[in-house]
Tab-separated table of C-alpha atoms and ligand atoms in Angstrom:
chain	number	residue	atom	x	y	z
A	110	UNK	CA	113.932	20.940	122.953
A	111	UNK	CA	116.803	22.684	121.322
A	112	UNK	CA	114.457	24.498	118.979
A	113	UNK	CA	112.289	25.605	121.987
A	114	UNK	CA	115.402	26.966	123.730
A	115	UNK	CA	116.342	28.706	120.546
A	116	UNK	CA	112.873	30.270	120.274
A	117	UNK	CA	113.018	31.491	123.897
A	118	UNK	CA	116.458	33.010	123.487
A	119	UNK	CA	115.393	34.617	120.158
A	120	UNK	CA	112.332	36.114	121.875
A	121	UNK	CA	114.492	37.331	124.789
A	122	UNK	CA	116.917	38.806	122.285
A	123	UNK	CA	114.092	40.579	120.493
A	124	UNK	CA	112.712	41.997	123.752
A	125	UNK	CA	116.190	43.234	124.707
A	126	UNK	CA	116.565	44.761	121.248
A	127	UNK	CA	113.164	46.452	121.504
A	128	UNK	CA	114.016	47.793	124.978
A	129	UNK	CA	117.342	49.066	123.669
A	130	UNK	CA	115.594	50.809	120.748
A	131	UNK	CA	112.991	52.388	123.074
A	132	UNK	CA	115.733	53.546	125.479
A	133	UNK	CA	117.723	55.014	122.609
A	134	UNK	CA	114.632	56.702	121.186
A	135	UNK	CA	113.716	58.145	124.579
A	136	UNK	CA	117.254	59.393	125.156
A	137	UNK	CA	117.222	60.920	121.684
A	138	UNK	CA	113.868	62.560	122.369
A	139	UNK	CA	115.072	64.011	125.659
A	140	UNK	CA	118.281	65.215	124.063
A	141	UNK	CA	116.280	66.622	121.155
A	142	UNK	CA	114.046	68.493	123.569
A	143	UNK	CA	117.038	69.727	125.539
A	144	UNK	CA	118.691	70.843	122.300
A	145	UNK	CA	115.469	72.604	121.284
A	146	UNK	CA	115.348	74.284	124.669
A	147	UNK	CA	118.976	75.257	124.301
A	148	UNK	CA	118.177	76.795	120.946
A	149	UNK	CA	116.086	79.620	122.268
A	150	UNK	CA	118.307	81.648	124.486
A	151	UNK	CA	118.342	84.965	126.281
A	152	UNK	CA	121.470	86.769	127.280
A	153	UNK	CA	122.000	90.012	129.199
A	154	UNK	CA	124.829	92.513	128.717
A	155	UNK	CA	125.481	96.041	130.034
A	156	UNK	CA	124.523	98.718	127.463
A	157	UNK	CA	125.901	101.807	129.230
A	158	UNK	CA	124.478	104.406	131.597
A	159	UNK	CA	121.952	107.235	131.323
A	160	UNK	CA	123.096	110.826	131.992
A	161	UNK	CA	121.872	110.325	135.587
A	162	UNK	CA	124.179	107.316	135.933
A	163	UNK	CA	121.447	104.649	135.798
A	164	UNK	CA	122.756	101.357	134.416
A	165	UNK	CA	121.086	100.145	131.232
A	166	UNK	CA	121.120	96.564	129.947
A	167	UNK	CA	120.590	94.979	126.584
A	168	UNK	CA	119.026	91.534	126.241
A	169	UNK	CA	119.607	89.300	123.225
A	170	UNK	CA	116.723	86.933	122.534
A	171	UNK	CA	117.267	84.092	120.050
A	172	UNK	CA	114.740	81.561	118.871
A	173	UNK	CA	115.249	78.007	117.600
A	174	UNK	CA	115.529	79.285	113.990
A	175	UNK	CA	118.308	81.767	114.695
A	176	UNK	CA	116.004	84.804	114.611
A	177	UNK	CA	117.410	87.387	117.020
A	178	UNK	CA	115.951	90.415	118.786
A	179	UNK	CA	118.043	92.792	120.895
A	180	UNK	CA	116.047	94.815	123.385
A	181	UNK	CA	117.333	97.386	125.833
A	182	UNK	CA	115.888	98.341	129.209
A	183	UNK	CA	116.197	102.000	128.117
A	184	UNK	CA	112.767	102.809	126.690
A	185	UNK	CA	112.137	99.084	126.132
A	186	UNK	CA	113.671	99.762	122.722
A	187	UNK	CA	113.957	97.022	120.105
A	188	UNK	CA	117.516	97.809	119.013
A	189	UNK	CA	117.743	95.160	116.298
A	190	UNK	CA	115.672	92.353	114.838
A	191	UNK	CA	117.379	89.892	112.510
A	192	UNK	CA	115.100	87.749	110.349
A	193	UNK	CA	115.769	85.599	107.258
A	194	UNK	CA	114.803	86.333	103.661
A	195	UNK	CA	113.580	83.709	101.201
A	196	UNK	CA	117.164	82.456	100.657
A	197	UNK	CA	117.799	82.188	104.386
A	198	UNK	CA	119.926	85.355	104.522
A	199	UNK	CA	119.485	87.216	107.782
A	200	UNK	CA	119.175	90.977	107.955
A	201	UNK	CA	118.275	93.524	110.603
A	202	UNK	CA	114.839	94.893	109.657
A	203	UNK	CA	114.449	97.733	112.194
A	204	UNK	CA	116.036	101.176	112.317
A	205	UNK	CA	118.040	102.296	115.329
A	206	UNK	CA	121.461	102.944	116.817
A	207	UNK	CA	124.421	100.711	117.580
A	208	UNK	CA	124.823	102.112	121.076
A	209	UNK	CA	122.923	103.751	123.938
A	210	UNK	CA	124.423	107.156	123.270
A	211	UNK	CA	122.525	107.437	119.972
A	212	UNK	CA	119.223	106.777	121.721
A	213	UNK	CA	120.015	109.143	124.602
A	214	UNK	CA	121.002	112.027	122.345
A	215	UNK	CA	118.953	111.716	119.215
A	216	UNK	CA	115.851	109.572	119.296
A	217	UNK	CA	113.377	112.244	118.216
A	218	UNK	CA	111.717	109.684	115.910
A	219	UNK	CA	111.119	107.245	118.858
A	220	UNK	CA	112.919	104.445	116.981
A	221	UNK	CA	111.998	101.036	118.379
A	222	UNK	CA	110.636	102.383	121.660
A	223	UNK	CA	107.738	101.504	123.926
A	224	UNK	CA	105.381	104.473	123.997
A	225	UNK	CA	103.212	105.613	126.921
A	226	UNK	CA	101.293	106.623	128.880
A	227	UNK	CA	99.448	107.849	125.879
A	228	UNK	CA	100.755	106.853	122.468
A	229	UNK	CA	99.966	109.340	119.698
A	230	UNK	CA	98.371	112.759	120.187
A	231	UNK	CA	96.096	114.425	122.714
A	232	UNK	CA	94.711	117.740	121.426
A	233	UNK	CA	96.302	120.736	123.146
A	234	UNK	CA	97.626	118.356	125.791
A	235	UNK	CA	94.364	118.662	127.686
A	236	UNK	CA	91.678	116.232	128.806
A	237	UNK	CA	89.072	115.944	131.563
A	238	UNK	CA	88.545	113.031	133.895
A	239	UNK	CA	86.213	113.003	136.939
A	240	UNK	CA	85.643	116.732	136.402
A	241	UNK	CA	89.362	117.524	136.709
A	242	UNK	CA	91.156	119.093	133.754
A	243	UNK	CA	94.644	117.675	133.183
A	244	UNK	CA	97.348	119.594	131.330
A	245	UNK	CA	100.074	117.590	129.679
A	246	UNK	CA	103.219	118.723	127.910
A	247	UNK	CA	102.653	120.247	124.500
A	248	UNK	CA	105.507	118.736	122.503
A	249	UNK	CA	104.146	118.426	118.965
A	250	UNK	CA	102.981	121.779	117.617
A	251	UNK	CA	100.019	122.687	119.820
A	252	UNK	CA	99.473	119.052	120.897
A	253	UNK	CA	100.755	116.354	123.234
A	254	UNK	CA	102.605	113.429	121.603
A	255	UNK	CA	103.742	110.007	122.815
A	256	UNK	CA	103.529	110.561	126.576
A	257	UNK	CA	105.242	113.937	126.848
A	258	UNK	CA	108.745	115.215	127.518
A	259	UNK	CA	109.899	112.055	129.256
A	260	UNK	CA	107.575	109.316	128.118
A	261	UNK	CA	108.036	105.571	128.568
A	262	UNK	CA	110.492	105.643	125.644
A	263	UNK	CA	112.993	107.587	127.809
A	264	UNK	CA	112.789	105.764	131.146
A	265	UNK	CA	114.798	102.776	132.320
A	266	UNK	CA	112.645	99.662	132.722
A	267	UNK	CA	113.455	96.721	135.002
A	268	UNK	CA	114.302	93.637	132.949
A	269	UNK	CA	113.861	89.961	133.818
A	270	UNK	CA	114.402	86.930	131.585
A	271	UNK	CA	111.392	84.604	131.637
A	272	UNK	CA	111.257	80.875	131.029
A	273	UNK	CA	108.670	80.063	128.361
A	274	UNK	CA	108.264	76.832	126.388
A	275	UNK	CA	107.953	78.284	122.888
A	276	UNK	CA	110.704	80.896	122.646
A	277	UNK	CA	112.775	83.459	124.524
A	278	UNK	CA	111.009	86.026	126.672
A	279	UNK	CA	111.887	89.250	128.448
A	280	UNK	CA	109.660	90.952	131.000
A	281	UNK	CA	110.032	94.702	131.444
A	282	UNK	CA	108.317	96.537	134.264
A	283	UNK	CA	107.980	100.204	135.085
A	284	UNK	CA	106.248	102.074	137.907
A	285	UNK	CA	104.971	105.404	136.632
A	286	UNK	CA	104.310	107.736	139.575
A	287	UNK	CA	101.073	109.635	140.170
A	288	UNK	CA	101.574	113.002	138.430
A	289	UNK	CA	104.387	111.819	136.149
A	290	UNK	CA	104.146	113.939	133.000
A	291	UNK	CA	100.962	115.263	134.715
A	292	UNK	CA	98.977	112.039	134.222
A	293	UNK	CA	96.910	110.964	137.245
A	294	UNK	CA	97.467	107.727	139.213
A	295	UNK	CA	100.349	105.445	140.037
A	296	UNK	CA	100.526	103.164	137.006
A	297	UNK	CA	102.239	99.749	137.193
A	298	UNK	CA	103.185	98.672	133.696
A	299	UNK	CA	104.500	95.318	132.480
A	300	UNK	CA	105.537	94.469	128.947
A	301	UNK	CA	106.578	90.965	127.929
A	302	UNK	CA	108.485	90.556	124.694
A	303	UNK	CA	108.482	86.947	123.450
A	304	UNK	CA	110.496	85.882	120.429
A	305	UNK	CA	108.660	82.677	119.539
A	306	UNK	CA	109.893	79.697	117.536
A	307	UNK	CA	107.225	80.608	114.961
A	308	UNK	CA	109.310	83.731	114.158
A	309	UNK	CA	106.995	86.119	115.953
A	310	UNK	CA	107.922	89.066	118.099
A	311	UNK	CA	104.994	89.048	120.493
A	312	UNK	CA	104.382	91.988	122.813
A	313	UNK	CA	102.035	91.545	125.771
A	314	UNK	CA	101.274	94.725	127.673
A	315	UNK	CA	99.429	95.122	130.964
A	316	UNK	CA	98.874	97.976	133.402
A	317	UNK	CA	96.986	98.746	136.592
A	318	UNK	CA	96.332	102.043	138.359
A	319	UNK	CA	95.288	103.347	141.772
A	320	UNK	CA	93.416	106.366	140.343
A	321	UNK	CA	91.320	106.796	137.189
A	322	UNK	CA	93.663	107.590	134.330
A	323	UNK	CA	94.114	107.197	130.579
A	324	UNK	CA	96.384	104.554	129.021
A	325	UNK	CA	97.347	103.855	125.427
A	326	UNK	CA	100.570	101.902	124.917
A	327	UNK	CA	102.323	100.991	121.696
A	328	UNK	CA	105.602	99.981	120.118
A	329	UNK	CA	107.335	102.316	117.676
A	330	UNK	CA	109.670	100.203	115.533
A	331	UNK	CA	110.516	101.473	112.058
A	332	UNK	CA	110.558	98.479	109.721
A	333	UNK	CA	112.399	98.145	106.471
A	334	UNK	CA	111.922	94.585	105.236
A	335	UNK	CA	114.807	94.993	102.761
A	336	UNK	CA	117.085	95.561	105.758
A	337	UNK	CA	117.670	98.694	107.803
A	338	UNK	CA	119.248	101.523	105.830
A	339	UNK	CA	118.733	99.713	102.511
A	340	UNK	CA	116.736	102.389	100.697
A	341	UNK	CA	113.221	103.712	101.131
A	342	UNK	CA	110.118	101.645	101.760
A	343	UNK	CA	108.050	103.007	98.863
A	344	UNK	CA	108.151	99.780	96.833
A	345	UNK	CA	107.249	97.662	99.854
A	346	UNK	CA	103.642	96.506	99.838
A	347	UNK	CA	101.092	96.878	102.559
A	348	UNK	CA	97.658	95.555	103.386
A	349	UNK	CA	95.756	97.105	106.280
A	350	UNK	CA	92.642	95.289	107.409
A	351	UNK	CA	90.622	98.492	107.739
A	352	UNK	CA	87.663	99.838	105.771
A	353	UNK	CA	87.845	103.156	107.600
A	354	UNK	CA	90.433	105.558	108.963
A	355	UNK	CA	90.312	108.596	111.215
A	356	UNK	CA	90.933	111.745	109.136
A	357	UNK	CA	92.651	114.566	110.986
A	358	UNK	CA	93.009	118.320	111.074
A	359	UNK	CA	96.260	119.974	109.986
A	360	UNK	CA	97.789	119.154	113.397
A	361	UNK	CA	97.069	115.416	113.014
A	362	UNK	CA	94.203	115.449	115.539
A	363	UNK	CA	91.237	113.284	114.439
A	364	UNK	CA	88.144	115.222	113.460
A	365	UNK	CA	85.988	112.446	114.974
A	366	UNK	CA	84.866	111.156	111.581
A	367	UNK	CA	85.430	107.500	110.679
A	368	UNK	CA	85.916	107.867	106.923
A	369	UNK	CA	85.658	105.056	104.372
A	370	UNK	CA	88.995	104.300	102.688
A	371	UNK	CA	87.328	103.147	99.468
A	372	UNK	CA	88.229	105.403	96.550
A	373	UNK	CA	90.928	107.225	98.557
A	374	UNK	CA	94.747	106.783	98.772
A	375	UNK	CA	94.039	105.231	102.195
A	376	UNK	CA	92.568	102.082	100.702
A	377	UNK	CA	95.066	99.378	101.698
A	378	UNK	CA	92.475	96.621	101.873
A	379	UNK	CA	94.591	94.802	99.241
A	380	UNK	CA	98.387	94.598	99.182
A	381	UNK	CA	99.459	97.894	97.575
A	382	UNK	CA	102.830	99.571	97.213
A	383	UNK	CA	103.265	102.147	99.965
A	384	UNK	CA	104.586	104.652	97.417
A	385	UNK	CA	101.868	104.148	94.810
A	386	UNK	CA	99.689	107.065	96.011
A	387	UNK	CA	101.695	108.656	98.859
A	388	UNK	CA	102.334	111.912	97.001
A	389	UNK	CA	98.865	112.328	95.516
A	390	UNK	CA	97.146	115.665	95.765
A	391	UNK	CA	95.080	114.735	98.806
A	392	UNK	CA	94.358	116.947	101.805
A	393	UNK	CA	94.869	114.145	104.338
A	394	UNK	CA	98.214	113.172	102.805
A	395	UNK	CA	99.257	116.827	102.945
A	396	UNK	CA	98.324	117.032	106.637
A	397	UNK	CA	100.370	113.923	107.417
A	398	UNK	CA	103.250	114.789	105.076
A	399	UNK	CA	102.342	111.368	103.643
A	400	UNK	CA	100.736	108.520	105.579
A	401	UNK	CA	100.638	109.242	109.306
A	402	UNK	CA	97.129	108.121	110.156
A	403	UNK	CA	95.165	105.841	112.397
A	404	UNK	CA	93.215	103.064	110.691
A	405	UNK	CA	90.038	101.651	112.221
A	406	UNK	CA	90.592	97.906	112.189
A	407	UNK	CA	87.803	95.684	110.866
A	408	UNK	CA	86.924	93.867	114.047
A	409	UNK	CA	84.612	93.696	116.980
A	410	UNK	CA	85.850	93.573	120.533
A	411	UNK	CA	89.315	92.726	121.747
A	412	UNK	CA	90.063	89.613	119.702
A	413	UNK	CA	93.597	89.059	118.424
A	414	UNK	CA	93.122	89.533	114.671
A	415	UNK	CA	95.208	90.294	111.596
A	416	UNK	CA	95.668	94.047	111.348
A	417	UNK	CA	98.220	94.371	108.547
A	418	UNK	CA	100.589	92.539	106.220
A	419	UNK	CA	103.733	94.056	104.759
A	420	UNK	CA	105.729	92.472	101.943
A	421	UNK	CA	109.087	93.240	100.347
A	422	UNK	CA	109.359	91.701	96.850
A	423	UNK	CA	113.152	91.500	96.398
A	424	UNK	CA	113.795	89.545	99.600
A	425	UNK	CA	110.392	87.865	99.860
A	426	UNK	CA	110.152	88.981	103.488
A	427	UNK	CA	106.672	89.275	104.858
A	428	UNK	CA	105.517	90.674	108.173
A	429	UNK	CA	102.041	90.167	109.535
A	430	UNK	CA	100.753	92.238	112.420
A	431	UNK	CA	98.119	90.806	114.740
A	432	UNK	CA	96.628	92.816	117.542
A	433	UNK	CA	93.893	93.046	120.137
A	434	UNK	CA	93.758	96.842	119.627
A	435	UNK	CA	90.992	98.706	117.757
A	436	UNK	CA	93.397	100.814	115.652
A	437	UNK	CA	96.777	100.949	113.996
A	438	UNK	CA	98.795	104.058	113.147
A	439	UNK	CA	100.504	103.679	109.805
A	440	UNK	CA	103.380	106.152	109.671
A	441	UNK	CA	105.559	106.109	106.547
A	442	UNK	CA	108.663	107.692	108.097
A	443	UNK	CA	107.833	111.013	106.462
A	444	UNK	CA	109.853	113.047	108.960
A	445	UNK	CA	113.083	111.078	108.610
A	446	UNK	CA	115.325	113.493	106.744
A	447	UNK	CA	118.820	112.061	106.509
A	448	UNK	CA	119.960	113.808	109.688
A	449	UNK	CA	120.289	110.473	111.519
A	450	UNK	CA	123.156	108.099	110.916
A	451	UNK	CA	122.023	104.844	112.458
A	452	UNK	CA	123.331	101.307	112.792
A	453	UNK	CA	126.366	100.298	110.737
A	454	UNK	CA	126.758	103.898	109.534
A	455	UNK	CA	123.523	103.808	107.523
A	456	UNK	CA	121.872	107.176	106.896
A	457	UNK	CA	118.112	107.243	107.367
A	458	UNK	CA	116.601	109.356	104.636
A	459	UNK	CA	112.945	110.247	104.209
A	460	UNK	CA	110.668	107.172	104.240
A	461	UNK	CA	113.452	104.686	104.976
A	462	UNK	CA	111.206	102.886	107.458
A	463	UNK	CA	107.522	102.494	108.250
A	464	UNK	CA	105.752	102.078	111.582
A	465	UNK	CA	102.656	100.033	112.298
A	466	UNK	CA	101.710	101.151	115.792
A	467	UNK	CA	98.847	99.093	117.236
A	468	UNK	CA	96.881	101.380	119.508
A	469	UNK	CA	93.657	103.078	120.538
A	470	UNK	CA	92.667	106.010	118.353
A	471	UNK	CA	94.525	109.317	118.787
A	472	UNK	CA	92.936	111.915	121.078
A	473	UNK	CA	90.470	109.360	122.485
A	474	UNK	CA	90.297	111.155	125.876
A	475	UNK	CA	88.542	114.019	124.032
A	476	UNK	CA	86.500	111.917	121.613
A	477	UNK	CA	83.488	110.373	123.370
A	478	UNK	CA	82.616	108.248	120.309
A	479	UNK	CA	86.022	106.534	120.165
A	480	UNK	CA	86.640	103.346	122.201
A	481	UNK	CA	87.484	104.335	125.779
A	482	UNK	CA	91.069	104.601	127.026
A	483	UNK	CA	90.093	105.185	130.656
A	484	UNK	CA	91.546	102.776	133.214
A	485	UNK	CA	90.053	102.628	136.707
A	486	UNK	CA	91.425	101.085	139.898
A	487	UNK	CA	90.605	97.359	139.985
A	488	UNK	CA	90.735	97.081	136.173
A	489	UNK	CA	93.637	95.826	134.097
A	490	UNK	CA	94.741	97.316	130.777
A	491	UNK	CA	95.891	94.569	128.409
A	492	UNK	CA	97.135	94.466	124.852
A	493	UNK	CA	98.750	91.796	122.713
A	494	UNK	CA	100.429	92.648	119.419
A	495	UNK	CA	102.414	90.212	117.286
A	496	UNK	CA	104.830	90.977	114.461
A	497	UNK	CA	105.187	87.676	112.598
A	498	UNK	CA	107.913	87.144	110.013
A	499	UNK	CA	107.871	84.713	107.120
A	500	UNK	CA	108.757	84.703	103.443
A	501	UNK	CA	106.434	84.616	100.498
A	502	UNK	CA	107.282	83.223	97.124
A	503	UNK	CA	105.687	83.413	93.731
A	504	UNK	CA	105.254	79.946	92.226
A	505	UNK	CA	106.633	78.860	88.848
A	506	UNK	CA	105.503	82.123	87.323
A	507	UNK	CA	108.147	84.062	89.233
A	508	UNK	CA	110.730	83.911	86.412
A	509	UNK	CA	108.348	84.646	83.547
A	510	UNK	CA	106.039	87.626	83.753
A	511	UNK	CA	102.384	86.737	83.622
A	512	UNK	CA	101.071	87.973	80.299
A	513	UNK	CA	97.873	85.958	80.392
A	514	UNK	CA	96.003	88.548	82.417
A	515	UNK	CA	95.235	85.951	85.029
A	516	UNK	CA	96.084	86.658	88.630
A	517	UNK	CA	99.415	85.256	89.665
A	518	UNK	CA	99.072	82.620	92.308
A	519	UNK	CA	101.348	82.871	95.249
A	520	UNK	CA	101.977	80.892	98.342
A	521	UNK	CA	103.100	81.835	101.769
A	522	UNK	CA	105.263	79.975	104.208
A	523	UNK	CA	107.293	80.548	107.296
A	524	UNK	CA	110.905	80.124	106.268
A	525	UNK	CA	112.173	77.866	108.988
A	526	UNK	CA	109.065	76.491	110.588
B	654	GLA	C1	104.305	108.995	115.353
B	654	GLA	C2	103.573	110.163	114.850
B	654	GLA	C3	104.324	110.833	113.770
B	654	GLA	C4	105.706	111.180	114.209
B	654	GLA	C5	106.391	109.954	114.705
B	654	GLA	C6	107.737	110.293	115.261
B	654	GLA	O1	104.184	107.925	114.551
B	654	GLA	O2	102.285	109.826	114.413
B	654	GLA	O3	103.669	112.010	113.383
B	654	GLA	O4	105.651	112.114	115.246
B	654	GLA	O5	105.633	109.323	115.690
B	654	GLA	O6	108.501	111.063	114.405
């Protein structure tokens, strides 16, 4: 009898204990989730006013790993992007200014900005659509560049923080009026920046129009994986997933040829130092003053695929670029000339940053063989491009140089995943 009672009370005790453990575990889980949610944050602050008195904001997006992106509503500019190196040290890896004034007065290089309506060049600023000839601003030698005199990089976007499960997100919208910069159609544009917990800066673009028009949007960040202002990018390595590129004339307008990169300084199909061949005696490099060319990505259709990988050996930082676009402009910062003093007083000399601008090919409105950039009413322009940060480490061989002639093995990991 007594032993039966004992058994019952032991069983009851066990059940109570189990319930208590489950309750505790559930509470912990909920708190854990709440903490996780708390970890990716978005915060809005005033960033000054344009010359016309329009208020500009800056949003700070943080993910669960402490990666931080600051994005302003002026030009949708990525002002800073702090990511860790292989030791966990954070650094800002994009060029730019500390305050709005710098961008308002001196952003000739389009640092960090959203570019539109047409990123890159349109020959002589002219194209035909529905039998009408359109004349755009000629702002780059004889050609049109990056949307004209007041492109999307110089307008104030409307910002809105979004709730997403996997990171911090900011939605920017802009209504571009019919005739703005002489482009046809009212264009409604939305860009969502998401800083994910997988250390990606994801950019989702979309646009609709009420009249046939041309659209080609991109993002123009200058990356320096050693940290902004910390020297040139010539020793940083690059892989571009492209067997062909679009050679240009002396004014950087594609000739229409899709040329094989094999056997040329444009072969980045394997990780190669940016500076290894940049000053070779090559006509295309002379035209671009270095690399300033569109690469034809190895892909079919609009799938999100790996376009490029950049790697900085001293910090181990790696950036992969994924995109749905058919091309990517690789620009090696050839026109930076030390005339800009950017964030934290750093001077940006020649080739202190590189751009990987996912896009349609330059001058597509005049190149019938290039993928179309025409958007009609009822259609939606979409693009997704992801800049994903991680660190890469060389295994045990890192300390001792490999003299065996065998390829060094290396691994790749996301620092804080
Ligand atoms: C683009 C162009 C370059 C240059 C920069 C801005 O990347 O391709 O030629 O104009 O923008 O300086």
